[in-house]
Amino acid sequence: MPQAAEDVESTPISIPQSQSPLPSIPIPSIPLPSIPLPSVPIPSIPIPTIPPTTQYIESSSSDIVVPESNTTVIVPEGRLVRLYYENFHSAHPILIPAGLYDKTKAAACLHQVVTFIGSHYSLVMSNDTLHEATWLAVSSVEERTPATVQALLLYSIIMRARNEITRAESCLTQAIDIAVELGMHRDGFAVAAASSEHEAESLRRTWWELFIWEVQLATVQEGIPLRCSQLFSDVLLPCEETTYASPSSQTIPPPQSLASFRARIFTEEEEDEEGGESKEKKKSSRYSSFAYRIEAARILARVLVLNRLPETHQDHLQAVANALVSWMHHLPECKLDIVDMFGTIDEMLFQAHYTIRYAAMLLHLPRSNLRPRLPESPFAICPRTPVRLSPSLTRQVHDIKTVEASKQLSNLFSMRSGAQGTSPLAVCGLMLCGLVQLAAAERHGAECLDHHQNRLVLVLGYLRILRSKWALAHEAYARLRATAAQTAATATSEYSPFESRSTPTQANPLPLAEDEMNEAVSWSNLFSEYIDPTCGDSLSLYLNPERNYM
């Protein structure tokens, strides 16, 4: 059987082939006639060159312009105006409220400056897009009107924020020239030149903003002569911001005078000891936060004039020091807090408190033992504080007052969560605040180094969020950070967080029970790990309550 199988498999299978192939049938060729086609000329259609335009999508949730391509981004003017009012207006509120801006036709130069400032807060538009066009509009303007003064003033502020100091100073000088020529420093001008209550209020605010900005600019630019401070001015004081923001002109009350504001300490009724003031009266003030900001700027101007003198009389120095302290003492109850119950910051009151702390540092630092390491920079980013003799207080007292003013200024910025509404004038004060904390850390030694470094970290953090908007903040952040690194290289802490720290010891400790001793040691170790020492050895007092410091 196996052999048979092999035979079957090896036998080839033959497939029969066809014996006769199929015959081929020839197909006759039929010639086709050639039909000539006429030549139709095709006209050339020119394709127009379309300039690159902005393609943007408005997000329904955030209202932010998102570009679809890498073309030049141009945000609508209305959006830039909105960005101006949302981020900048509250810091320098001289223009009419946002709700009335579109209803009144702003001058072309002023509108150009507003949109230019608004572009600095756009997430998709470069700060330089409108730079040259705005400078051309400002430099070529010929009208000598209040709108021109406002445009030059706002342009000076944003140029200082961009570290373009020459343009900032020249525009401020030109704005003051036109304002004085028009008579904006006199009481009757606002009413005569305005067509509504809001416009009159805007003109009053413009003059006072000129006065304040000139003083703030003079803190870092010694050549500014403080012209507004030398002129006699009887311009009435601005009203509250909430009142000014109302679209109804009937809400603006009759303005108060600076003379009545300065005499308020002697003329206003005081709270009686038994009945006291009503709650409604305590919630309001006769004078606005803007008025207290003006008074703070006046005190700062006195400090600048005093520091420019080679020698200071004892009474002159003490008078300015008294003004700084009494400004705080005479604040009404409703002006003690810079935030309301909803967390909204009163920007004018914030700047007033900031200015007082800034002025205190500038007054006491030159007369103290503290020697901040002023960073070398081609830009004026920090006040120069040459050493001055103190005719009254000792240098140690000036040390304390300088550090305390720096501490209070940093506390102010700890209440802000972002850069919205922050004025560029805050950068120089923050810079000086950080340098004072560094100088104090060097002088106080390692015992409270972490305490001062914590405040320095806060200052650097706020400058860090401002640097994306302004070149001035970018320069200040870089210089202060570099100075801090140099200081850390020469003076290091004796301990670091989460490492073993030596707690203060007592020469002759009182005997304690074993349980009390163990508990005291336990709490001492816990505090030494998580709580930084503070100036004045307050931590040692807490950990060693038996020590008598009284």
Coordinates of C-alpha atoms in Angstrom, one line a residue, residues 156-408:
S156 CA 5.0 110.8 30.9
I157 CA 3.8 108.1 33.4
I158 CA 3.9 105.3 30.9
M159 CA 7.3 106.4 29.6
R160 CA 8.7 106.3 33.1
A161 CA 7.3 102.8 33.4
R162 CA 9.1 101.9 30.2
N163 CA 12.3 103.3 31.5
E164 CA 12.4 106.0 28.9
I165 CA 13.3 108.7 31.3
T166 CA 14.1 111.6 28.9
R167 CA 10.7 111.4 27.3
A168 CA 9.0 111.1 30.6
E169 CA 10.7 114.3 32.0
S170 CA 10.2 116.3 28.8
C171 CA 6.5 115.4 28.5
L172 CA 6.0 116.3 32.2
T173 CA 7.7 119.7 31.7
Q174 CA 5.6 120.4 28.6
A175 CA 2.4 119.4 30.5
I176 CA 3.2 121.7 33.4
D177 CA 4.0 124.6 30.9
I178 CA 0.6 124.3 29.2
A179 CA -1.3 123.8 32.5
V180 CA 0.2 126.9 34.0
E181 CA -0.4 128.9 30.8
L182 CA -4.0 127.8 30.8
G183 CA -4.4 128.6 34.5
M184 CA -5.3 125.1 35.6
H185 CA -3.7 125.8 39.0
R186 CA -6.5 128.3 39.8
D187 CA -9.9 127.5 41.3
G188 CA -12.1 129.1 38.6
F189 CA -10.5 127.3 35.6
A190 CA -12.2 123.9 36.0
V191 CA -15.8 125.3 36.1
A192 CA -15.1 127.8 33.3
A193 CA -13.5 125.3 30.9
A194 CA -15.8 122.3 31.5
S195 CA -19.2 121.6 30.1
S196 CA -20.3 119.2 32.8
E197 CA -19.6 118.3 36.5
H198 CA -17.6 115.3 35.5
E199 CA -15.4 117.3 33.2
A200 CA -14.8 119.9 35.9
E201 CA -13.9 117.2 38.3
S202 CA -11.5 115.7 35.7
L203 CA -9.7 119.0 35.3
R204 CA -9.3 119.4 39.0
R205 CA -7.9 115.9 39.2
T206 CA -5.5 116.6 36.3
W207 CA -3.8 119.4 38.2
W208 CA -3.4 117.5 41.4
E209 CA -2.1 114.5 39.5
L210 CA 0.5 116.8 37.9
F211 CA 1.5 117.9 41.4
I212 CA 1.8 114.3 42.7
W213 CA 3.6 112.8 39.7
E214 CA 6.2 115.6 39.7
V215 CA 7.0 114.9 43.4
Q216 CA 7.1 111.1 42.8
L217 CA 9.4 111.6 39.8
A218 CA 11.7 113.9 41.8
T219 CA 12.4 111.2 44.3
V220 CA 14.7 109.5 41.8
Q221 CA 15.4 112.4 39.4
E222 CA 17.2 115.1 41.5
G223 CA 17.1 117.7 38.7
I224 CA 13.3 118.1 38.8
P225 CA 12.6 121.6 40.4
L226 CA 9.1 120.9 41.9
R227 CA 7.5 123.7 40.0
C228 CA 3.9 122.7 40.9
S229 CA 4.9 122.9 44.6
Q230 CA 6.2 126.4 44.2
L231 CA 3.1 127.8 42.6
F232 CA 0.2 129.2 44.5
S233 CA -2.8 126.9 43.8
D234 CA -6.3 127.1 45.1
V235 CA -7.7 124.2 43.1
L236 CA -10.4 122.4 45.0
L237 CA -10.0 118.8 46.1
P238 CA -11.3 115.8 44.2
C239 CA -14.3 113.7 45.5
E240 CA -14.4 110.0 46.3
E241 CA -13.8 107.5 43.5
T242 CA -17.1 105.8 43.9
T243 CA -18.9 109.1 43.6
Y244 CA -16.8 110.1 40.6
A245 CA -17.5 106.8 38.8
S246 CA -21.2 107.4 38.9
P247 CA -22.6 108.5 35.5
S248 CA -25.0 110.9 37.2
S249 CA -23.5 114.4 37.5
Q250 CA -25.8 115.1 40.4
T251 CA -23.9 112.8 42.7
I252 CA -20.7 114.9 42.7
P253 CA -20.9 117.0 45.9
P254 CA -19.5 120.6 46.2
P255 CA -15.7 120.2 46.3
Q256 CA -13.7 121.1 49.4
S257 CA -10.7 123.4 49.6
L258 CA -7.2 122.4 50.6
A259 CA -7.2 125.1 53.3
S260 CA -10.3 123.6 55.0
F261 CA -8.7 120.1 54.7
R262 CA -5.5 121.3 56.5
A263 CA -7.6 123.1 59.2
R264 CA -9.8 120.0 59.8
I265 CA -7.8 119.0 62.9
F266 CA -8.9 122.2 64.7
T267 CA -12.4 122.7 63.2
E268 CA -14.0 119.3 62.9
E269 CA -16.1 118.0 65.8
E270 CA -14.5 115.3 67.8
E271 CA -16.1 112.2 69.0
D272 CA -17.5 112.7 72.5
E273 CA -16.6 110.2 75.2
E274 CA -20.2 109.2 76.1
G275 CA -22.3 109.0 73.1
G276 CA -19.7 108.9 70.3
E277 CA -20.4 109.4 66.7
S278 CA -23.1 107.6 64.8
K279 CA -22.2 104.5 62.8
E280 CA -23.2 106.1 59.6
K281 CA -20.8 109.1 60.2
K282 CA -18.0 106.8 61.0
K283 CA -18.4 105.0 57.7
S284 CA -18.0 108.2 55.7
S285 CA -15.5 111.1 55.6
R286 CA -15.9 114.7 54.6
Y287 CA -12.7 114.4 52.6
S288 CA -11.9 111.9 49.9
S289 CA -9.0 109.4 49.8
F290 CA -7.6 111.5 47.0
A291 CA -7.3 114.4 49.4
Y292 CA -5.3 112.3 51.8
R293 CA -3.1 111.3 48.9
I294 CA -2.4 114.9 48.1
E295 CA -1.5 115.6 51.7
A296 CA 0.9 112.7 51.7
A297 CA 2.5 114.0 48.5
R298 CA 3.0 117.4 50.1
I299 CA 4.8 115.8 53.0
L300 CA 7.0 113.8 50.6
A301 CA 7.9 117.1 48.9
R302 CA 8.9 118.5 52.2
V303 CA 11.2 115.5 52.7
L304 CA 12.8 116.0 49.3
V305 CA 13.5 119.7 50.0
L306 CA 15.0 118.9 53.4
N307 CA 17.3 116.2 51.9
R308 CA 18.6 118.6 49.3
L309 CA 19.9 121.0 52.0
P310 CA 23.6 120.4 53.0
E311 CA 22.7 121.0 56.7
T312 CA 19.3 120.7 58.4
H313 CA 18.1 122.6 61.4
Q314 CA 16.8 120.6 64.3
D315 CA 13.3 122.1 64.2
H316 CA 13.0 121.6 60.4
L317 CA 13.8 117.9 60.7
Q318 CA 11.5 117.4 63.7
A319 CA 8.7 119.2 61.9
V320 CA 8.7 116.9 59.0
A321 CA 9.1 113.8 61.2
N322 CA 6.0 115.1 63.2
A323 CA 4.1 115.5 60.0
L324 CA 4.7 111.9 59.0
V325 CA 3.5 110.5 62.3
S326 CA 0.5 112.9 62.7
W327 CA -0.8 112.1 59.2
M328 CA -1.5 108.6 60.5
H329 CA -2.9 109.8 63.8
H330 CA -5.5 112.0 62.3
L331 CA -6.9 109.5 59.8
P332 CA -10.7 109.0 60.3
E333 CA -11.8 105.6 61.2
C334 CA -13.1 104.9 57.7
K335 CA -9.6 105.6 56.2
L336 CA -7.6 103.2 58.5
D337 CA -8.1 100.2 56.2
I338 CA -7.2 100.3 52.6
V339 CA -9.7 97.4 51.7
D340 CA -13.4 97.2 52.2
M341 CA -15.4 94.2 53.4
F342 CA -15.5 92.8 49.9
G343 CA -11.7 92.9 49.5
T344 CA -11.7 95.9 47.1
I345 CA -8.6 98.1 47.5
D346 CA -9.1 101.8 47.8
E347 CA -6.3 102.7 45.3
M348 CA -6.0 106.4 46.3
L349 CA -5.8 105.5 50.0
F350 CA -3.3 102.8 49.2
Q351 CA -1.1 105.3 47.4
A352 CA -1.4 107.7 50.3
H353 CA -0.2 105.1 52.8
Y354 CA 2.5 104.1 50.5
T355 CA 3.7 107.6 50.0
I356 CA 3.9 108.2 53.8
R357 CA 6.0 105.1 54.3
Y358 CA 8.2 106.0 51.3
A359 CA 8.7 109.5 52.7
A360 CA 9.6 108.1 56.1
M361 CA 12.3 105.9 54.6
L362 CA 13.7 108.8 52.6
L363 CA 13.8 111.0 55.7
H364 CA 15.4 108.6 58.2
L365 CA 17.6 106.4 56.0
P366 CA 20.3 109.1 55.2
R367 CA 20.5 109.9 58.9
S368 CA 20.8 106.3 60.0
N369 CA 23.6 103.7 60.3
L370 CA 22.1 101.6 57.5
R371 CA 24.0 101.7 54.3
P372 CA 22.1 100.0 51.5
R373 CA 24.1 98.6 48.6
L374 CA 22.6 100.7 45.8
P375 CA 22.9 98.7 42.6
E376 CA 24.7 100.2 39.6
S377 CA 22.3 100.8 36.8
P378 CA 22.1 103.1 33.8
F379 CA 18.5 103.8 34.8
A380 CA 17.2 105.8 37.8
I381 CA 15.4 103.0 39.6
C382 CA 16.1 103.9 43.2
P383 CA 16.5 107.1 45.2
R384 CA 20.0 108.1 46.1
T385 CA 20.3 108.7 49.9
P386 CA 23.6 110.5 50.7
V387 CA 24.6 110.5 54.3
R388 CA 23.2 113.4 56.4
L389 CA 23.9 114.5 59.9
S390 CA 21.0 114.2 62.4
P391 CA 20.7 117.3 64.5
S392 CA 18.1 115.8 66.9
L393 CA 17.6 112.1 67.0
T394 CA 20.4 109.6 67.3
R395 CA 21.3 107.4 64.3
Q396 CA 20.0 104.4 66.2
V397 CA 16.5 105.9 66.4
H398 CA 16.7 106.7 62.6
D399 CA 17.6 103.0 62.1
I400 CA 14.5 101.9 63.9
K401 CA 12.3 104.3 62.0
T402 CA 13.7 103.4 58.6
V403 CA 13.3 99.7 59.2
E404 CA 9.8 100.2 60.5
A405 CA 8.8 102.2 57.5
S406 CA 10.1 99.6 55.2
K407 CA 8.3 96.9 57.1
Q408 CA 5.0 98.8 56.9

